[in-house]
Short mmCIF file of C-alpha atoms and ligand atoms in Angstrom, two decimals:
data_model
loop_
_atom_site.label_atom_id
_atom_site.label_comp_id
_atom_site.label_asym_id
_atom_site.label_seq_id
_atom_site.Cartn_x
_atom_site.Cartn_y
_atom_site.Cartn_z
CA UNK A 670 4.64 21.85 14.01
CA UNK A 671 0.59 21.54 13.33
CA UNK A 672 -0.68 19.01 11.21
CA UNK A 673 -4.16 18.04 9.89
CA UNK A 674 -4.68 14.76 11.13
CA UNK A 675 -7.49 12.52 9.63
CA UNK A 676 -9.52 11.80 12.60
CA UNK A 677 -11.30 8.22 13.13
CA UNK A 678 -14.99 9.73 14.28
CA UNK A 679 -16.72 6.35 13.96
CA UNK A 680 -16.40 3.39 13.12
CA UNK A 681 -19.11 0.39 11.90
CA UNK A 682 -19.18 -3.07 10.69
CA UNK A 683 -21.70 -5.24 8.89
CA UNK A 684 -21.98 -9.47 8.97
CA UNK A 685 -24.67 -10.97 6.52
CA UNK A 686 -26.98 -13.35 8.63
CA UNK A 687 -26.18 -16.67 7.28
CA UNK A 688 -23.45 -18.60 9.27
CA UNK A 689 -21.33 -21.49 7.46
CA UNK A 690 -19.53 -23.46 9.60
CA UNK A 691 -16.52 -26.06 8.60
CA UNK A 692 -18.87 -29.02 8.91
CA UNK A 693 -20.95 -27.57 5.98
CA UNK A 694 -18.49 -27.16 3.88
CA UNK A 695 -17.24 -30.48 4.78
CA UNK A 696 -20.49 -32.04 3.39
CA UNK A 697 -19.54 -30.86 -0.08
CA UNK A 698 -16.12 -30.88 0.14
CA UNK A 699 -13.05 -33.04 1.24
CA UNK A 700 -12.15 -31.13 4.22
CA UNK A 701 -12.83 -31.05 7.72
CA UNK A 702 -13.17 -29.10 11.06
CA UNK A 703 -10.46 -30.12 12.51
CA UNK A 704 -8.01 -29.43 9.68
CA UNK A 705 -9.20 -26.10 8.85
CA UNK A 706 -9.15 -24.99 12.68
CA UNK A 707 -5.65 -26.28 13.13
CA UNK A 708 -4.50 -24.94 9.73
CA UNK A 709 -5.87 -21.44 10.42
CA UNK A 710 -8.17 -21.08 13.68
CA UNK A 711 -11.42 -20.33 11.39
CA UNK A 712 -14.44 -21.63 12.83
CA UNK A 713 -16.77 -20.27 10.71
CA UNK A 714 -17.61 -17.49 8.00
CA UNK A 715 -20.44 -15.13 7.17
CA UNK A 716 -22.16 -15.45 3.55
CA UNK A 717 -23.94 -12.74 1.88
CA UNK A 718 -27.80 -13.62 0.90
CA UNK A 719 -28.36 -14.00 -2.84
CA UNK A 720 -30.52 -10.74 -3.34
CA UNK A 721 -27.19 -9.05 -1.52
CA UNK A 722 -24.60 -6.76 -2.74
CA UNK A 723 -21.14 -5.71 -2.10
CA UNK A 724 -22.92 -2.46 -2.02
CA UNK A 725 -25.56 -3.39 0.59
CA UNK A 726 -23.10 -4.55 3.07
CA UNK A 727 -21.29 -1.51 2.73
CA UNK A 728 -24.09 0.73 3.25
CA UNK A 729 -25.04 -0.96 6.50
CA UNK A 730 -21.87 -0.63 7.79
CA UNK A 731 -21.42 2.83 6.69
CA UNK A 732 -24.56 3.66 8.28
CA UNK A 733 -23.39 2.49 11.77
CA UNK A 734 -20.13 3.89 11.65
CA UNK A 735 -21.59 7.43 10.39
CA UNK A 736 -24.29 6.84 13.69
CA UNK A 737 -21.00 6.31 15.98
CA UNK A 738 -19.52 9.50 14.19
CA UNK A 739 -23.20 11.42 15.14
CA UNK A 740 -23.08 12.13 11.59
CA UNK A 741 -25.36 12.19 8.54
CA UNK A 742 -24.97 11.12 5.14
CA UNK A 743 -26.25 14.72 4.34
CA UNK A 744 -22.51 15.37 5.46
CA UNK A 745 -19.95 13.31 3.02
CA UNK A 746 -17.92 14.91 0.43
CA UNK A 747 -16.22 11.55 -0.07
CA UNK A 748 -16.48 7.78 -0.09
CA UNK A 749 -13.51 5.25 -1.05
CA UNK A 750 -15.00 1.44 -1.04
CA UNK A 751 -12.06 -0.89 -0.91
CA UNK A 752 -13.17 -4.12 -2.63
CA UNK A 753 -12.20 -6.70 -4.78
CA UNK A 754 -15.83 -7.72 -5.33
CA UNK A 755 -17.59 -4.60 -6.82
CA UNK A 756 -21.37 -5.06 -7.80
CA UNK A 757 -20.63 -4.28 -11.32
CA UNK A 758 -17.33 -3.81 -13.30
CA UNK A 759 -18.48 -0.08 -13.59
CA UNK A 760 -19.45 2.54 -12.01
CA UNK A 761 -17.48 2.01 -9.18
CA UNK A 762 -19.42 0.46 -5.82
CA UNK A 763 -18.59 3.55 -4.13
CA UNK A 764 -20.92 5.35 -6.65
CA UNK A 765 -23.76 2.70 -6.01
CA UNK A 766 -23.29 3.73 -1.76
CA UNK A 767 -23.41 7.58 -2.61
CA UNK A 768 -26.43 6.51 -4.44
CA UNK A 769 -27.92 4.49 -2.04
CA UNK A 770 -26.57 6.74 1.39
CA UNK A 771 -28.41 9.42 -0.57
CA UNK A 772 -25.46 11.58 -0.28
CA UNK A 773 -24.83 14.59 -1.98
CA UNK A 774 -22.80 14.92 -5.05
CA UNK A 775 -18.80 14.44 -4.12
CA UNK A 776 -16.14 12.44 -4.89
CA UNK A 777 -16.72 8.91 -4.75
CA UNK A 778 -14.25 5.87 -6.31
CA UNK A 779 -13.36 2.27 -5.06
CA UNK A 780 -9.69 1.04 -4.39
CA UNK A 781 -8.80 -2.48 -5.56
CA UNK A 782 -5.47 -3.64 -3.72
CA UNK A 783 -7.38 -6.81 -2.64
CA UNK A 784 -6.92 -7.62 1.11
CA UNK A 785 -4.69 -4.73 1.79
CA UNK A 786 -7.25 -2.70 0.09
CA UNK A 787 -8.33 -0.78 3.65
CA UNK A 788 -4.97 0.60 4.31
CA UNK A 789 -4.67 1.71 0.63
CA UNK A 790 -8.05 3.31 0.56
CA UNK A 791 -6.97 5.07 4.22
CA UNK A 792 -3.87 6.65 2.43
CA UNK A 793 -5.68 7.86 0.22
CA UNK A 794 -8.20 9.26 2.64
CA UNK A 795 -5.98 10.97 4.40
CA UNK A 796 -4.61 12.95 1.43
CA UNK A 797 -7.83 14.36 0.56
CA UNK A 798 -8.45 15.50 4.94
CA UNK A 799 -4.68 16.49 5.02
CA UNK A 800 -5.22 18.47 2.06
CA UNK A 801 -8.39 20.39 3.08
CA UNK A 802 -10.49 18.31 0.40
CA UNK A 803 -12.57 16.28 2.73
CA UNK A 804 -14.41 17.58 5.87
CA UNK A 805 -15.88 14.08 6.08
CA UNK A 806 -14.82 11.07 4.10
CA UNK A 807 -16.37 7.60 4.45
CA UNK A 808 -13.44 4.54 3.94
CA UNK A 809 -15.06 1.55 3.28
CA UNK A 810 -13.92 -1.71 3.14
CA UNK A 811 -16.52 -4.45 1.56
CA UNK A 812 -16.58 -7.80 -0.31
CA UNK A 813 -18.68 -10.71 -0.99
CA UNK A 814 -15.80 -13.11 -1.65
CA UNK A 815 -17.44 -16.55 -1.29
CA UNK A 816 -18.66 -15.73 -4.95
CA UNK A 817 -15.11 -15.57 -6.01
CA UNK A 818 -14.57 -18.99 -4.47
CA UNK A 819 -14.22 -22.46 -6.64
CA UNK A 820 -16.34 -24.93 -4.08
CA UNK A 821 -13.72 -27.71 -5.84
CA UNK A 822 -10.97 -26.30 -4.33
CA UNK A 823 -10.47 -27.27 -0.50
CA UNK A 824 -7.11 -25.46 -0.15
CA UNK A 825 -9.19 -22.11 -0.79
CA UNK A 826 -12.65 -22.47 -0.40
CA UNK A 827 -12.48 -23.02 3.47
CA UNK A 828 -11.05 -19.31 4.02
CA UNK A 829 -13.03 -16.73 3.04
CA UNK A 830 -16.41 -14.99 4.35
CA UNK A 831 -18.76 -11.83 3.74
CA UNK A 832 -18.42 -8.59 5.50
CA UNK A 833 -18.05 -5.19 5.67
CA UNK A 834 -16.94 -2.53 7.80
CA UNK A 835 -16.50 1.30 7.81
CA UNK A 836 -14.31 4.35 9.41
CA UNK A 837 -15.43 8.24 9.11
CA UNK A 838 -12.91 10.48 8.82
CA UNK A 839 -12.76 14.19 9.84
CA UNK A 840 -9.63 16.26 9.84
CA UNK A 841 -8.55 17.36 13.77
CA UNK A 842 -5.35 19.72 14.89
CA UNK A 843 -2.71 18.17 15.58
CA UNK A 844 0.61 18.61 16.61
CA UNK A 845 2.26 16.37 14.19
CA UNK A 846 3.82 14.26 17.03
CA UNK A 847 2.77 10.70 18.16
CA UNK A 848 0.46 11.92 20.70
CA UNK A 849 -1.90 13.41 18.54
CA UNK A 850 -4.96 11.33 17.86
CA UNK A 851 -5.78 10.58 14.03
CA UNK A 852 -3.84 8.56 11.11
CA UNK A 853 0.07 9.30 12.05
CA UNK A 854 1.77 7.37 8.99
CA UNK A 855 0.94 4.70 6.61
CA UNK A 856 3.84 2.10 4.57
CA UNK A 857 2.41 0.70 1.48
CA UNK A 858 3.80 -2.35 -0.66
CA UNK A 859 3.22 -4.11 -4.16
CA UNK A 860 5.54 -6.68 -5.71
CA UNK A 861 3.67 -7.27 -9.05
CA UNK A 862 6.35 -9.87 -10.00
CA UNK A 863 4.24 -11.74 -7.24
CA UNK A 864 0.82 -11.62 -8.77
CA UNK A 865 0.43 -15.81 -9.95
CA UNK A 866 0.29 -16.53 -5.36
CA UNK A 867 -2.96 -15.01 -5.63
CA UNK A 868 -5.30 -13.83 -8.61
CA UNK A 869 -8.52 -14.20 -9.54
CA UNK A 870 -8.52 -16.37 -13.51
CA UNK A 871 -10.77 -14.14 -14.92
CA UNK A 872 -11.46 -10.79 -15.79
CA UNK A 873 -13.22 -7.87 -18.24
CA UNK A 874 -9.85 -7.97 -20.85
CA UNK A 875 -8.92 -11.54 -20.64
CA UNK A 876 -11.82 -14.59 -19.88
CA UNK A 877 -14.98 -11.63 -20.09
CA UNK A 878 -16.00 -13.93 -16.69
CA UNK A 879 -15.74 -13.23 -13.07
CA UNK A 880 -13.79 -16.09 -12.73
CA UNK A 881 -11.98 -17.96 -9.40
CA UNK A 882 -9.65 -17.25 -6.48
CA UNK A 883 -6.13 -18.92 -7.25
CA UNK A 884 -3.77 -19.44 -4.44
CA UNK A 885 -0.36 -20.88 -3.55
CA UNK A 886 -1.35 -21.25 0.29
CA UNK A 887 1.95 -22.19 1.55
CA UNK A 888 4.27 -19.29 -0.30
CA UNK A 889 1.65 -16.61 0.03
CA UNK A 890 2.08 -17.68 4.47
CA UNK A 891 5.45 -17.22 4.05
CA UNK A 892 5.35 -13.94 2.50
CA UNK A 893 2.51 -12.60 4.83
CA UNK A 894 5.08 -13.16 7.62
CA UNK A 895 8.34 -11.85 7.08
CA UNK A 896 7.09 -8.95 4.54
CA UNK A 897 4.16 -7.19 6.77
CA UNK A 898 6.57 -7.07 10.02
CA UNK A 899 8.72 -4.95 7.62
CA UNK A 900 5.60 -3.19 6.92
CA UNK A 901 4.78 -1.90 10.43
CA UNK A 902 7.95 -1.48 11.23
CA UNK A 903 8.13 1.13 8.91
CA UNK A 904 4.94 2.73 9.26
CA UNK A 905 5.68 2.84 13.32
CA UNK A 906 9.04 4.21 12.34
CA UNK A 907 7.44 6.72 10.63
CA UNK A 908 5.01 7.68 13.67
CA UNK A 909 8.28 7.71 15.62
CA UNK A 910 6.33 5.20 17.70
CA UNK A 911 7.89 2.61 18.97
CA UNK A 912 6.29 -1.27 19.13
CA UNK A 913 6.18 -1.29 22.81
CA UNK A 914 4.07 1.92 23.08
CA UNK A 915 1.04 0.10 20.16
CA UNK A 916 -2.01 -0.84 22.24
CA UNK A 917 -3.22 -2.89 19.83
CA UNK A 918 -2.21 -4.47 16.67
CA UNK A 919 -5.78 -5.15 14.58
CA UNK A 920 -4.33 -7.30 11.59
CA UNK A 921 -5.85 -8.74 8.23
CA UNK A 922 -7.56 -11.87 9.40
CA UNK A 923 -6.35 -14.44 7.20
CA UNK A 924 -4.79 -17.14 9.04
CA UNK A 925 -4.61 -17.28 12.61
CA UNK A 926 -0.87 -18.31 12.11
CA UNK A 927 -0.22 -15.56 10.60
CA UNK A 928 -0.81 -13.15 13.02
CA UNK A 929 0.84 -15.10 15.86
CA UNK A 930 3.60 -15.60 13.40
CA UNK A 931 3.61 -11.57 12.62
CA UNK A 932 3.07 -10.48 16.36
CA UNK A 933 5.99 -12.64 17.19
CA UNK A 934 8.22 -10.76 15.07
CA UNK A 935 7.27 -8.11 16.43
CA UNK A 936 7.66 -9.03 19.99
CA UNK A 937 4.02 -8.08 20.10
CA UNK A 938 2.33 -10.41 22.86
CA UNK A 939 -0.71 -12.33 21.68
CA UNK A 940 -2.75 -10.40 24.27
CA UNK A 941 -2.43 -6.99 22.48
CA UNK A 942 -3.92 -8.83 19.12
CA UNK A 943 -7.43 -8.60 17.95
CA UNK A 944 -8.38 -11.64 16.54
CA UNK A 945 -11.57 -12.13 14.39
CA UNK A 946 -10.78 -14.54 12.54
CA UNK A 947 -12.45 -17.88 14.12
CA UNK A 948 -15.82 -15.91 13.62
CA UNK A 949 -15.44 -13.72 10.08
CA UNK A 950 -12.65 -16.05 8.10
CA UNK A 951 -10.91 -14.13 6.02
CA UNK A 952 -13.11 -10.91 4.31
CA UNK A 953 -10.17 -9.55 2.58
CA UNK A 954 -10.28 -5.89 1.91
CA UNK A 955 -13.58 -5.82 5.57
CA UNK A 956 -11.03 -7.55 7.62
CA UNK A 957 -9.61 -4.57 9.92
CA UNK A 958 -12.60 -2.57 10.24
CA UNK A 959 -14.44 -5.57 11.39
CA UNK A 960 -11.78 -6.44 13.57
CA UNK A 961 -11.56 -3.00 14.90
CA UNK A 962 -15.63 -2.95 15.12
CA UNK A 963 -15.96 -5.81 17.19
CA UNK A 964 -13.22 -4.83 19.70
CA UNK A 965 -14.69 -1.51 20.38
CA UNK A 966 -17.60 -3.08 20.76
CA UNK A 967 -16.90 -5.26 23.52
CA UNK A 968 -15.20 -2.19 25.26
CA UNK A 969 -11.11 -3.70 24.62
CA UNK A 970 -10.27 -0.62 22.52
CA UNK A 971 -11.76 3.17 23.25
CA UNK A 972 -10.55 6.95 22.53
CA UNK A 973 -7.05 7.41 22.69
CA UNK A 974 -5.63 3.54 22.00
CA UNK A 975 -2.62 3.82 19.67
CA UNK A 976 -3.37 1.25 16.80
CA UNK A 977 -1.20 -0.69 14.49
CA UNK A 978 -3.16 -1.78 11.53
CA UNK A 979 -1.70 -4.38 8.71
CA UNK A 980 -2.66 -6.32 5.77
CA UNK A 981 -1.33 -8.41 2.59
CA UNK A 982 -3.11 -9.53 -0.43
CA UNK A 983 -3.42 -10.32 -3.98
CA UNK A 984 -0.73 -8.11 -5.69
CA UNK A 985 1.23 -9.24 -3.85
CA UNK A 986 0.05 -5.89 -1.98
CA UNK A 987 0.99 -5.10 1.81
CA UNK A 988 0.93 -2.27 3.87
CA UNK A 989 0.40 -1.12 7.93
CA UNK A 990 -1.10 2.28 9.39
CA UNK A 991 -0.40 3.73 12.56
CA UNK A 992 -3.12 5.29 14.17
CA UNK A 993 -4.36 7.00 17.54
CA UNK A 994 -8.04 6.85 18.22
O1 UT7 B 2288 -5.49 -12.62 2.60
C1 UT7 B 2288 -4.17 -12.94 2.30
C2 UT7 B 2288 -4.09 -14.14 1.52
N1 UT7 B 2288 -4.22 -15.40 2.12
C3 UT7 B 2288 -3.45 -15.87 3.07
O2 UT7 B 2288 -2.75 -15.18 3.73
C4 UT7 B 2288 -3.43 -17.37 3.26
C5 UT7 B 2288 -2.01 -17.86 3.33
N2 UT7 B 2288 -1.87 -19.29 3.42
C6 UT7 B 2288 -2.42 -20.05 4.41
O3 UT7 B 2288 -3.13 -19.56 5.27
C7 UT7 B 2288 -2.09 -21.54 4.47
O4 UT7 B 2288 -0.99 -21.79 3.61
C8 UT7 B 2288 -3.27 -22.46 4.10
C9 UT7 B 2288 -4.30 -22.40 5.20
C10 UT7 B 2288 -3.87 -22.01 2.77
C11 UT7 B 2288 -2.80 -23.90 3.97
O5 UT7 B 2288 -2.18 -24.33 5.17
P1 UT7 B 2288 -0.79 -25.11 5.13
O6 UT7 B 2288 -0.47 -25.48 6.52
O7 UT7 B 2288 0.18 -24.25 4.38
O8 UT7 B 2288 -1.18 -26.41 4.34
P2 UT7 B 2288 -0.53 -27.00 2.99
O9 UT7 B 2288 -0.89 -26.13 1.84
O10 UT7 B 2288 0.90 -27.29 3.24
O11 UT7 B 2288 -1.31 -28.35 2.85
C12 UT7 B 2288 -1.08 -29.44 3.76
C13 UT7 B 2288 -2.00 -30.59 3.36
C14 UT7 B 2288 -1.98 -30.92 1.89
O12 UT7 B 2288 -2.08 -32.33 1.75
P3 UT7 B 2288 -0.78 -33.24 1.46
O13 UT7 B 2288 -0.19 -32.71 0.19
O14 UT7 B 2288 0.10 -33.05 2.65
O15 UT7 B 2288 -1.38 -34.60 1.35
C15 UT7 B 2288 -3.22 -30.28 1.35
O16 UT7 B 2288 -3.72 -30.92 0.21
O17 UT7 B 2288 -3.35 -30.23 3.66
C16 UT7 B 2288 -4.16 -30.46 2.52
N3 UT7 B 2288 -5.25 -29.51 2.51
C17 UT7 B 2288 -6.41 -29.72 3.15
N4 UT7 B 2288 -6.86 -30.78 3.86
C18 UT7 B 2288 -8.10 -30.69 4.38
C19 UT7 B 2288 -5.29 -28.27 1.95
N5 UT7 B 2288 -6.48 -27.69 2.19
C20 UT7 B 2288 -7.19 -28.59 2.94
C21 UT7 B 2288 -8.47 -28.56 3.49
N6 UT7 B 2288 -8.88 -29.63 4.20
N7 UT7 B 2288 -9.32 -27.49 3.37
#
C-alpha cells in the first residue's frame, strides 16, 4: 500500500562557542570532575553567549541542515521549534526563525514537551507531509537551558548545556513497509501525575518569573529507564521492525547511564549507540539532532541507516521514532 513518508533531506546542528568544563563549575560550586563524570559521563557543556538567543541557535542550525537538504529558506511552508526556552513567552520562537530565515509566510509554532520535545515536534511534522500540507517543513529542536539553571544547586546545575539542531522534511513515496526510507512510526507518552520530578518554579500564571529547573535526580533515572524501552518498543512494533534490524539507536543525552541502562533493555549493544553526551551535556529538547548531526558527520551514520530515536523529559513526557534515512 503507498504511503507519504516524511523524508529526512538534511540534517544540521549548532554548539555556541564557549566551553564549560566540570572544573569550572567546580570553582563555584561543591562538585567535582570526577563525580559528575562517574555520575553521568559529561565532560563538558556548551553555553550560549549573552547577546544569544534560543532563536539564534536555531537559525544556525536550520541553516546547515536546509544546506545538507540543497534547500532554501525561500522553500518552507513550515517550522516547529521544540523548546523549553523560547526567547519570549510570545510569539512563539518559531515565528522569530521564519522571521529571521526570511521565509515566506507559512505555518510556524513551537512545541513544549521539554526534552522529548523533538519527537513530539516530528509527529507533528509528519502529519502536516503525510497530509499533503508541507512540501518542506523545518523541525527544530533548540534551548538555552543553562539560564534555567539555579548555580546553588549541584544535583542540577552540572547537567545541562546550549545547543541546537535541525531536520528538513520532504514527503517521498513509499511503500508503507519498513524498507521505505522516511519517519515509519512514532509512540508518544505523558504522565502529568509526574510533573513535581521535573518543572521549572516559575512561570507567566503563577511566579510572573522565569524561574529554576527542579529535579528529583534519582526517580526521574529510574523512570527514564524502564518507561522509554517501553517507548521504542512500541514505536519499532509499530514499524514492524524488529530491535535487531535498528542501526542505530540516537537517544536523549541525559545521563550516560541512562542510555547504557536503556540499550541494555533493549539488548541493544553499546556499539550501535550514539553518544554525545560527554561533549553537549544534556540540551534537552537539541539532544537527538545533535546527536544525529555529529554522527553523520564523522561518516558512522549515512542514507539508508534505520534509526531508533528516544527521549524523556519534564512532563513526565517520553516518546521514540523509528526512522530510515
Ligand atoms: O532530560 C531528562 C531529565 N534528566 C535526567 O534524565 C536525569 C536523571 N537523573 C540522573 O541523571 C541522576 O539521578 C543524577 C545525575 C541527577 C544524580 O545521580 P545519582 O547517582 O542518582 O546521585 P544521587 O542523587 O543519588 O546523589 C548521590 C550523592 C548525594 O550525596 P549523599 O546524599 O549521598 O551525601 C548527592 O548530594 O551525590 C551528591 N551529589 C553530588 N555530589 C557532587 C549530587 N549532585 C552532586 C554533584 N557533585 N554535582
Amino acid at each position: 500500500m503507498s504511503a507519504t513518508r516524511s523524508l529526512v533531506t538534511g540534517v544540521g546542528g549548532y554548539l555556541p562557542a564557549e566551553i564549560v568544563t566540570n572544573d569550572d563549575l567546580a570553582q563555584t560550586v561543591d562538585t567535582s570532575d570526577a563525580w559528575i563524570q562517574e555520575r553521568t559521563g559529561i565532560r563538558q557543556r556548551r553555553r550560549a553567549a549573552k547577546d544569544e538567543a534560543t532563536s539564534d541557535l536555531a537559525v544556525e542550525a536550520a541553516r546547515r541542515a536546509l544546506a545538507a537538504a540543497g534547500r532554501t529558506p525561500a522553500d518552507l511552508d513550515l517550522i516547529i521549534v521544540a523548546t523549553t526556552t523560547p526567547d519570549l513567552t510570545f510569539p512563539a520562537t518559531a515565528a522569530i526563525v521564519q522571521r529571521k530565515l526570511g521565509a515566506p509566510v507559512g505555518v510556524a509554532f513551537d512545541v513544549q514537551a521539554v526534552c522529548s520535545g523533538f519527537v513530539y515536534a516530528l509527529a507533528v511534522a509528519d502529519g502536516f507531509v503525510a497530509r499533503g500540507q508541507s512540501r518542506c517543513a523545518l523541525v527544530i529542536g533548540a534551548e538555552i537551558m543553562t539560564r534555567l539553571l539555579d548555580y546553588q544547586d549541584r544535583t542540577t546545575c552540572v547537567l545541562f548545556g546550549d545547543g541546537a539542531g535541525a531536520f528538513v522534511l520532504e514527503p517521498g513515496a513509499g511503500q508503507g513497509t519498513k524498507a521505505d526510507r522516511g519517519l515509519l512510526a512514532t509512540a508518544l507518552r505523558c504522565d502529568g501525575t509526574k510533573q513535581d520530578l521535573l518543572y521549572v518554579d516559575g512561570g507567566p500564571s503563577t511566579s510572573g518569573a522565569v524561574g529554576h529547573l527542579r529535579m528529583a535526580g534519582q526517580q526521574v533515572f529510574r523512570h527514564a529507564v524502564v518507561n522509554i524501552a517501553e517507548a521504542v518498543r512500541a514505536a519499532a512494533d509499530a514499524a514492524g521492525v524488529d530491535m535487531a534490524e535498528v542501526d542505530w539507536f540516537i537517544p536523549h543525552q541525559a545521563n550516560q547511564r541512562i542510555l547504557q541502562g536503556v540499550a541494555h533493555r533493549l539488548g541493544i549493544e553499546e556499539s550501535r549507540v550514539v553518544s554525545t553526551v560527554a561533549e553537549h551535556a544534556n540540551t534537552s529538547a537539541a539532544s537527538i539532532p545533535l546527536a544525529l548531526d555529529a554522527a553523520m558527520a564523522d561518516g558512522r551514520i549515512g542514507p539508508g541507516a534505520l534509526l531508533i530515536l528516544e527521549a524523556m523529559g519534564g512532563g513526565l513526557t517520553w516518546g521514540a521514532a523509528t526512522l530510515r534515512l
